[in-house]
Amino acid sequence: MALAVTSSSSTSIAFSSSNSRTEQGVLQLSSSNFQPLDRSPAALNLSLNRSAAVKRLNAEPKRNDSIVPSAATTFAPDVVDKAVEVEDIEKLAKNLENASPLEIMDKALEKYGNDIAIAFSGAEDVALIEYAHLTGRPFRVFSLDTGRLNPETYKFFDTVEKHYGIHIEYMFPDAVEVQALVRTKGLFSFYEDGHQECCRVRKVRPLRRALKGLRAWITGQRKDQSPGTRSEVPVVQVDPVFEGMDGGSGSLVKWNPVANVAGNDIWNFLRTMDVPVNSLHAQGYVSIGCEPCTRSVLPGQHEREGRWWWEDAKAKECGLHKGNLKEENVNGNGAAANGKESSVKADIFESQNVVNLSRPGIENLVKMEDRKEPWMVVLYAPWCPFCQAMEASYVELADKLAGNGVKVGKFRADGDQKAYAQQELQLGSFPTILFFPKHASRPIKYQSEKRDVESLMAFINALR
């Protein structure tokens, strides 16, 4: 499909598979690599005085695995063909650290022209398209169609195309690879052995092909999306994982214009600008991916908990941004991946009304068969973003229960304590919440994922 660029002129420049000719003010350039002339209302115009800026996209070495050929009517960039200078990008990132998303977007589009594209997932990163639109510059948008998206997401893609008068460039997984995966392991193997293999086939490899046709790409990553993996995302960086059209390490630049923007501010921007949004958001979805691997989040949950919810917190990246994962990041046991002690030292659930239970303390609590007071205890890991997300509601619960006959405690169950917690305390994933009744030895596990104060209080009142 063709990507069109706006101009005040009524003359259009397009590419056709037919021979070169001029007819009724329409200039057609021949190329066997391009699709037939797009005469839809979304096909916009370029002025004649800019025609010299348009270049045949197959002037570059032919790349069958890139998304470049589908953007047949976009500007050529004013970019020198050379490898990315790491020092220049670091300096640029420092200069733009406190810049607005609009300023960052404008700089990205100015610098890379046709060789940069916005990665659009169908979620709140539609804000990127709105920022690009506000710059008044031509821009490109691509998306990965995994074949497993929600119907609402497909409808949203269509709405966005019509709203902005653009064509989204879709990338699809290799049919042979998908067929082999499904025939060998079934449609839902990711529930059993993790999502990484499926994401690699349906998302990472198509993205890799797409990025080989670019010098830079724009993502909707924010620091507050995932405290464990995205807290240090810069506004611009040399992509640590993927390669661009020049090939080799450092050949691709990654722009993150909303890295420093909070999720609430993104939504305030979307509402203010009356930007169309995915209807799934109204159903409690925040982070939106493939249908089998995405669900709505509940009160007290972190937004990324709606993705791959059956896995531990360490696995909340699909592979598109795996450069965020550092070797020193904590693993599922709360230790560093390199075997050294985790650098995460800060504790959570800090309150005078939350009792910090040691290993002997929790063991004594488990052994008691006739407690004077019931206990509510959370099994947690301070590095877990989902534990962090429920911190405020749990502390509020403890404050409400203070002096009301129910003790509230916490037990850090990662690291060396994880095996014990799994065997004796029903730990499945973080956080796990237990209620110890007055006259029962075995704790009762809180099964719901609603971790707001009202839901937790209802659970307590039903048991005490």
Coordinates of C-alpha atoms in Angstrom, one line a residue:
M1 CA 0.0 0.0 0.0
A2 CA 1.2 3.5 -0.6
L3 CA 1.8 6.1 2.1
A4 CA 0.8 9.6 1.0
V5 CA 2.1 13.0 2.0
T6 CA 0.1 16.2 2.2
S7 CA 0.7 19.5 0.5
S8 CA -1.4 22.5 -0.5
S9 CA -0.9 21.8 -4.2
S10 CA -3.5 19.9 -6.2
T11 CA -1.0 18.0 -8.3
S12 CA -0.2 14.5 -7.2
I13 CA 2.9 12.4 -7.8
A14 CA 2.4 8.6 -7.7
F15 CA 4.0 5.5 -8.9
S16 CA 2.5 3.0 -11.3
S17 CA 3.5 -0.3 -12.8
S18 CA 2.6 1.1 -16.3
N19 CA 5.0 3.0 -18.6
S20 CA 6.0 6.6 -17.7
R21 CA 3.5 9.2 -18.9
T22 CA 1.9 12.5 -18.0
E23 CA -1.9 12.8 -18.1
Q24 CA -4.3 15.3 -16.6
G25 CA -1.8 16.7 -14.2
V26 CA -0.8 13.3 -12.8
L27 CA 2.9 12.3 -13.1
Q28 CA 3.4 8.6 -13.1
L29 CA 6.8 6.9 -12.8
S30 CA 7.3 3.4 -13.9
S31 CA 8.7 0.7 -11.8
S32 CA 7.9 -3.0 -11.6
N33 CA 8.4 -2.9 -7.9
F34 CA 5.5 -0.5 -7.1
Q35 CA 1.8 -1.1 -6.7
P36 CA -0.8 0.4 -9.1
L37 CA -1.7 4.1 -8.7
D38 CA -3.7 4.8 -5.5
R39 CA -6.6 7.1 -6.3
S40 CA -8.3 6.8 -2.9
P41 CA -9.3 9.9 -0.9
A42 CA -6.4 9.2 1.4
A43 CA -3.9 9.7 -1.4
L44 CA -2.7 13.2 -0.8
N45 CA -0.7 15.7 -2.8
L46 CA 2.8 17.1 -3.2
S47 CA 3.5 20.5 -4.8
L48 CA 5.5 20.7 -8.0
N49 CA 8.3 22.7 -6.4
R50 CA 9.0 19.7 -4.1
S51 CA 9.0 17.1 -6.8
A52 CA 12.8 17.3 -7.0
A53 CA 12.9 16.0 -3.4
V54 CA 11.1 12.7 -4.3
K55 CA 13.4 9.8 -5.1
R56 CA 12.8 6.4 -6.4
L57 CA 12.8 4.2 -3.3
N58 CA 14.5 1.4 -5.2
A59 CA 17.4 3.6 -5.7
E60 CA 18.7 1.9 -2.6
P61 CA 19.9 -1.7 -3.0
K62 CA 16.7 -3.8 -3.3
R63 CA 15.6 -5.2 0.0
N64 CA 12.8 -7.6 -0.3
D65 CA 12.4 -7.9 3.5
S66 CA 12.0 -4.2 4.3
I67 CA 8.9 -2.0 4.5
V68 CA 10.4 0.7 2.3
P69 CA 8.8 -0.3 -1.0
S70 CA 5.3 0.2 0.4
A71 CA 5.8 3.9 1.1
A72 CA 6.0 4.9 -2.5
T73 CA 5.0 8.6 -2.3
T74 CA 6.9 9.8 0.8
F75 CA 9.7 12.4 0.9
A76 CA 13.3 11.5 0.6
P77 CA 15.3 12.3 3.7
D78 CA 17.9 15.0 4.0
V79 CA 20.3 12.6 5.6
V80 CA 23.9 11.8 4.9
D81 CA 24.4 8.2 4.1
K82 CA 26.7 7.2 6.9
A83 CA 26.7 5.0 9.9
V84 CA 25.2 6.3 13.1
E85 CA 27.6 8.2 15.3
V86 CA 27.1 7.0 18.8
E87 CA 28.5 10.1 20.4
D88 CA 26.2 12.3 18.3
I89 CA 23.2 10.4 19.5
E90 CA 24.2 10.5 23.1
K91 CA 24.7 14.3 22.8
L92 CA 21.3 14.6 21.1
A93 CA 19.6 12.5 23.8
K94 CA 21.1 14.8 26.5
N95 CA 20.0 17.9 24.6
L96 CA 16.4 16.6 24.3
E97 CA 16.1 15.1 27.7
N98 CA 13.8 17.9 28.9
A99 CA 12.1 18.5 25.6
S100 CA 8.4 18.1 24.9
P101 CA 7.2 15.0 23.0
L102 CA 6.2 17.4 20.1
E103 CA 9.7 18.8 19.9
I104 CA 11.3 15.4 20.0
M105 CA 9.0 14.1 17.3
D106 CA 9.6 17.2 15.1
K107 CA 13.4 16.7 15.5
A108 CA 13.1 13.0 14.6
L109 CA 11.0 13.6 11.4
E110 CA 13.2 16.5 10.4
K111 CA 16.4 14.5 10.8
Y112 CA 15.4 11.3 9.1
G113 CA 12.6 12.1 6.7
N114 CA 11.4 9.0 4.7
D115 CA 13.9 6.8 6.6
I116 CA 12.0 6.8 9.9
A117 CA 8.6 5.3 10.8
I118 CA 6.3 5.2 13.8
A119 CA 5.7 1.8 15.3
F120 CA 2.0 1.6 16.1
S121 CA 0.6 -1.2 18.2
G122 CA -3.1 -0.1 18.3
A123 CA -3.0 1.1 21.9
E124 CA -2.4 4.5 23.5
D125 CA 0.7 5.0 21.3
V126 CA -1.8 6.6 18.9
A127 CA -0.5 9.7 20.7
L128 CA 2.7 9.3 18.5
I129 CA 0.6 9.7 15.4
E130 CA -1.1 12.8 16.7
Y131 CA 2.2 14.4 17.6
A132 CA 3.6 13.6 14.2
H133 CA 0.4 15.0 12.6
L134 CA 0.9 18.2 14.7
T135 CA 4.4 18.8 13.4
G136 CA 3.0 19.3 9.9
R137 CA 5.7 17.1 8.4
P138 CA 5.2 13.9 6.3
F139 CA 5.4 10.8 8.4
R140 CA 5.1 7.0 8.0
V141 CA 3.4 4.5 10.3
F142 CA 3.8 0.7 10.4
S143 CA 2.3 -2.0 12.5
L144 CA 2.9 -5.7 13.2
D145 CA -0.2 -7.8 12.4
T146 CA 0.5 -11.0 14.2
G147 CA -2.7 -12.7 13.1
R148 CA -3.9 -12.9 16.7
L149 CA -5.0 -9.4 17.5
N150 CA -8.4 -8.5 18.9
P151 CA -11.2 -7.5 16.4
E152 CA -11.4 -4.2 18.2
T153 CA -7.7 -3.5 17.3
Y154 CA -8.3 -4.2 13.6
K155 CA -11.2 -1.8 13.6
F156 CA -9.1 0.8 15.4
F157 CA -6.4 0.5 12.7
D158 CA -9.0 1.3 10.1
T159 CA -10.4 4.3 12.2
V160 CA -6.9 5.7 12.5
E161 CA -6.2 5.5 8.8
K162 CA -9.3 7.4 8.0
H163 CA -8.9 9.9 10.7
Y164 CA -5.4 11.0 9.6
G165 CA -5.7 10.2 5.9
I166 CA -2.8 7.7 6.0
H167 CA -2.0 4.2 5.1
I168 CA -0.5 2.0 7.8
E169 CA 2.2 -0.3 6.5
Y170 CA 1.5 -3.7 7.9
M171 CA 4.1 -6.4 8.5
F172 CA 3.1 -10.0 8.7
P173 CA 4.9 -13.1 10.1
D174 CA 6.3 -15.7 7.8
A175 CA 3.5 -18.1 7.0
V176 CA 5.9 -21.1 6.9
E177 CA 7.3 -20.3 10.4
V178 CA 3.8 -19.8 11.8
Q179 CA 2.6 -23.1 10.3
A180 CA 5.6 -25.0 11.7
L181 CA 5.1 -23.6 15.2
V182 CA 1.4 -24.3 15.3
R183 CA 1.6 -27.8 13.7
T184 CA 4.4 -28.7 16.1
K185 CA 3.2 -27.2 19.4
G186 CA -0.4 -26.2 18.9
L187 CA -2.2 -22.8 19.0
F188 CA -1.6 -22.1 22.6
S189 CA 1.9 -23.4 23.5
F190 CA 2.9 -20.1 25.0
Y191 CA 0.7 -20.9 28.1
E192 CA 2.9 -23.9 28.8
D193 CA 6.4 -22.9 27.9
G194 CA 6.4 -19.1 27.8
H195 CA 5.5 -16.5 25.2
Q196 CA 9.0 -15.8 23.8
E197 CA 8.9 -18.4 21.0
C198 CA 5.6 -17.3 19.6
C199 CA 6.5 -13.6 19.9
R200 CA 9.8 -14.3 18.1
V201 CA 7.9 -15.8 15.1
R202 CA 4.9 -13.4 15.0
K203 CA 6.5 -10.1 16.1
V204 CA 10.3 -10.0 16.5
R205 CA 11.2 -11.4 13.1
P206 CA 8.7 -9.3 11.2
L207 CA 9.9 -6.2 13.0
R208 CA 13.5 -7.1 12.2
R209 CA 12.6 -7.2 8.5
A210 CA 10.8 -3.9 8.7
L211 CA 13.6 -2.1 10.4
K212 CA 16.1 -3.2 7.8
G213 CA 14.5 -0.7 5.5
L214 CA 14.9 2.2 8.0
R215 CA 17.5 4.3 9.6
A216 CA 15.4 5.1 12.6
W217 CA 12.1 4.2 14.2
I218 CA 9.8 5.8 16.8
T219 CA 8.2 3.9 19.7
G220 CA 5.7 4.6 22.4
Q221 CA 7.9 3.4 25.3
R222 CA 7.4 5.2 28.6
K223 CA 9.5 4.9 31.8
D224 CA 6.4 4.2 33.9
Q225 CA 5.1 1.3 31.8
S226 CA 7.4 -1.2 33.4
P227 CA 9.6 -0.2 36.3
G228 CA 11.6 -3.4 36.0
T229 CA 12.6 -2.9 32.3
R230 CA 11.8 0.6 31.1
S231 CA 12.7 2.9 33.9
E232 CA 15.9 4.1 32.1
V233 CA 14.5 4.5 28.6
P234 CA 16.1 7.6 27.0
V235 CA 14.3 9.8 24.5
V236 CA 16.7 8.8 21.7
Q237 CA 19.3 6.1 21.5
V238 CA 21.3 3.9 19.2
D239 CA 19.1 0.7 19.0
P240 CA 21.0 -2.0 21.0
V241 CA 19.2 -4.9 19.3
F242 CA 18.1 -4.3 15.7
E243 CA 19.9 -3.2 12.6
G244 CA 18.9 -0.5 10.1
M245 CA 19.3 -0.3 6.3
D246 CA 23.1 0.3 6.4
G247 CA 23.5 -2.9 8.4
G248 CA 25.7 -3.7 11.3
S249 CA 25.7 -2.7 15.0
G250 CA 24.7 0.9 15.5
S251 CA 23.0 1.3 12.2
L252 CA 19.6 2.1 13.6
V253 CA 18.4 4.9 15.9
K254 CA 15.4 4.5 18.3
W255 CA 13.3 7.5 19.3
N256 CA 11.1 7.4 22.3
P257 CA 9.3 10.8 22.4
V258 CA 7.0 10.0 25.3
A259 CA 9.7 8.3 27.5
N260 CA 9.3 10.9 30.2
V261 CA 5.6 11.3 30.0
A262 CA 3.3 9.6 32.6
G263 CA 0.5 7.4 31.5
N264 CA -2.2 9.8 32.9
D265 CA -0.7 12.7 30.9
I266 CA -0.8 10.6 27.7
W267 CA -4.5 10.1 28.3
N268 CA -5.1 13.7 29.1
F269 CA -3.5 14.6 25.8
L270 CA -5.6 12.1 23.8
R271 CA -8.8 13.5 25.4
T272 CA -7.8 17.1 24.8
M273 CA -7.0 16.5 21.2
D274 CA -10.1 14.3 20.7
V275 CA -7.9 11.5 19.3
P276 CA -9.6 8.2 18.4
V277 CA -8.7 5.4 20.8
N278 CA -9.1 1.6 20.9
S279 CA -12.5 0.6 22.3
L280 CA -10.7 -2.1 24.4
H281 CA -9.5 0.7 26.7
A282 CA -13.1 1.3 27.9
Q283 CA -13.2 -2.4 28.9
G284 CA -10.2 -2.1 31.3
Y285 CA -7.4 -2.9 28.8
V286 CA -4.3 -0.6 29.2
S287 CA -1.4 -2.4 27.5
I288 CA -2.8 -4.1 24.4
G289 CA -1.2 -6.9 22.5
C290 CA -2.4 -10.2 21.0
E291 CA -5.8 -11.4 22.0
P292 CA -4.8 -14.7 23.8
C293 CA -2.0 -12.9 25.7
T294 CA -3.8 -9.7 26.8
R295 CA -6.5 -9.0 29.3
S296 CA -7.9 -6.1 31.2
V297 CA -6.3 -5.0 34.4
L298 CA -8.1 -4.7 37.7
P299 CA -7.9 -2.0 40.4
G300 CA -4.5 -2.1 42.2
Q301 CA -2.8 -3.9 39.2
H302 CA 0.0 -2.4 37.2
E303 CA -0.8 -1.9 33.5
R304 CA 1.7 -4.5 32.3
E305 CA 0.1 -7.1 34.4
G306 CA -2.5 -7.5 31.7
R307 CA 0.2 -8.9 29.4
W308 CA 1.3 -12.6 29.7
W309 CA -0.3 -12.7 33.2
W310 CA 0.6 -16.4 33.7
E311 CA 4.3 -15.6 33.7
D312 CA 6.6 -14.0 36.3
A313 CA 7.3 -10.2 36.3
K314 CA 10.7 -10.7 34.6
A315 CA 9.1 -11.8 31.3
K316 CA 7.0 -8.7 30.5
E317 CA 8.9 -7.9 27.3
C318 CA 7.9 -9.6 24.0
G319 CA 11.3 -9.1 22.4
L320 CA 10.7 -5.9 20.5
H321 CA 12.4 -4.0 23.3
K322 CA 14.6 -6.6 24.8
G323 CA 17.4 -4.2 24.7
N324 CA 15.8 -2.8 27.9
L325 CA 16.7 -6.0 29.7
K326 CA 20.1 -5.8 31.2
E327 CA 22.2 -8.7 32.5
E328 CA 22.0 -7.2 36.0
N329 CA 18.2 -7.2 36.0
V330 CA 16.7 -9.4 38.7
N331 CA 15.5 -12.8 37.8
G332 CA 12.4 -14.7 39.1
N333 CA 14.2 -15.4 42.4
G334 CA 15.0 -11.8 43.1
A335 CA 18.7 -12.3 42.4
A336 CA 20.6 -10.8 39.6
A337 CA 20.8 -12.7 36.4
N338 CA 24.6 -12.9 36.8
G339 CA 24.2 -14.6 40.1
K340 CA 25.2 -11.6 42.2
E341 CA 22.9 -9.9 44.7
S342 CA 20.2 -7.8 43.2
S343 CA 20.9 -4.0 43.0
V344 CA 17.3 -3.4 44.0
K345 CA 17.6 -2.5 47.7
A346 CA 14.5 -0.4 48.5
D347 CA 11.7 -2.1 50.3
I348 CA 8.0 -1.5 49.8
F349 CA 4.8 -1.6 51.9
E350 CA 6.5 0.7 54.4
S351 CA 4.0 1.6 57.1
Q352 CA 3.9 1.4 60.9
N353 CA 0.7 -0.6 60.5
V354 CA 2.3 -3.2 58.3
V355 CA 4.3 -5.8 60.3
N356 CA 7.5 -6.9 58.6
L357 CA 7.7 -10.7 59.2
S358 CA 11.0 -12.5 59.2
R359 CA 11.4 -16.2 58.2
P360 CA 11.0 -17.3 61.9
G361 CA 8.0 -14.9 62.3
I362 CA 6.1 -16.4 59.3
E363 CA 7.0 -19.9 60.4
N364 CA 5.5 -19.2 63.9
L365 CA 2.4 -17.7 62.3
V366 CA 1.9 -20.8 60.2
K367 CA 2.3 -23.1 63.2
M368 CA -0.3 -21.3 65.3
E369 CA -3.6 -23.2 65.5
D370 CA -5.3 -20.7 67.9
R371 CA -4.3 -17.2 67.0
K372 CA -5.5 -14.3 69.1
E373 CA -6.1 -12.2 65.9
P374 CA -6.4 -13.0 62.2
W375 CA -3.7 -11.9 59.9
M376 CA -3.5 -10.7 56.4
V377 CA 0.0 -11.2 54.8
V378 CA 1.3 -10.3 51.4
L379 CA 4.2 -12.4 49.9
Y380 CA 6.1 -10.0 47.8
A381 CA 9.3 -9.0 46.1
P382 CA 10.3 -5.3 46.1
W383 CA 11.5 -5.4 42.5
C384 CA 8.1 -6.8 41.2
P385 CA 6.2 -4.0 39.4
F386 CA 2.9 -5.7 40.3
C387 CA 3.7 -5.6 44.0
Q388 CA 4.7 -2.0 43.6
A389 CA 1.3 -1.3 41.9
M390 CA -0.7 -2.6 44.9
E391 CA 1.5 -0.9 47.5
A392 CA -0.8 2.1 48.0
S393 CA -4.0 0.1 48.4
Y394 CA -2.3 -2.4 50.8
V395 CA -0.9 0.3 53.0
E396 CA -4.4 2.0 53.0
L397 CA -5.9 -1.3 54.0
A398 CA -3.5 -1.7 56.9
D399 CA -4.3 1.9 58.1
K400 CA -8.0 1.1 58.0
L401 CA -7.6 -2.2 60.0
A402 CA -5.3 -0.7 62.6
G403 CA -7.0 -1.3 66.0
N404 CA -9.8 -3.3 64.4
G405 CA -8.7 -6.8 65.3
V406 CA -6.9 -7.8 62.2
K407 CA -3.1 -7.7 61.8
V408 CA -1.6 -6.8 58.5
G409 CA 1.9 -8.1 57.6
K410 CA 4.3 -8.6 54.7
F411 CA 6.9 -11.3 54.0
R412 CA 9.6 -10.9 51.4
A413 CA 9.4 -14.2 49.5
D414 CA 12.0 -13.8 46.8
G415 CA 15.6 -14.9 46.7
D416 CA 16.5 -17.6 49.3
Q417 CA 12.9 -17.5 50.7
K418 CA 11.2 -18.3 47.4
A419 CA 11.4 -22.1 47.6
Y420 CA 10.0 -22.1 51.2
A421 CA 7.2 -19.8 50.2
Q422 CA 6.3 -22.0 47.2
Q423 CA 6.3 -25.2 49.3
E424 CA 4.7 -23.9 52.5
L425 CA 2.8 -20.7 51.6
Q426 CA 1.2 -21.4 48.3
L427 CA 3.3 -18.8 46.5
G428 CA 2.6 -19.0 42.7
S429 CA 3.6 -15.5 41.6
F430 CA 4.1 -12.1 43.1
P431 CA 2.2 -10.8 44.9
T432 CA 0.4 -13.6 46.7
I433 CA -2.0 -12.6 49.5
L434 CA -2.9 -14.9 52.4
F435 CA -5.4 -14.7 55.2
F436 CA -4.6 -16.5 58.5
P437 CA -8.0 -17.0 60.4
K438 CA -8.1 -17.1 64.2
H439 CA -9.0 -20.8 64.5
A440 CA -7.4 -22.5 61.5
S441 CA -3.9 -23.6 60.9
R442 CA -3.8 -23.4 57.1
P443 CA -3.8 -19.9 55.5
I444 CA -6.5 -19.1 52.9
K445 CA -5.1 -17.8 49.6
Y446 CA -6.8 -14.7 48.1
Q447 CA -7.7 -15.9 44.6
S448 CA -9.0 -12.7 43.0
E449 CA -6.7 -10.2 41.2
K450 CA -8.7 -7.2 42.4
R451 CA -6.3 -5.6 44.8
D452 CA -8.1 -2.4 45.7
V453 CA -9.0 -1.7 49.3
E454 CA -12.7 -2.5 48.9
S455 CA -12.0 -6.0 47.4
L456 CA -9.4 -6.9 50.0
M457 CA -11.7 -5.7 52.8
A458 CA -14.6 -7.8 51.5
F459 CA -12.3 -10.8 51.5
I460 CA -11.4 -10.2 55.1
N461 CA -14.9 -9.6 56.3
A462 CA -16.1 -12.8 54.7
L463 CA -13.6 -14.8 56.7
R464 CA -13.0 -13.2 60.1

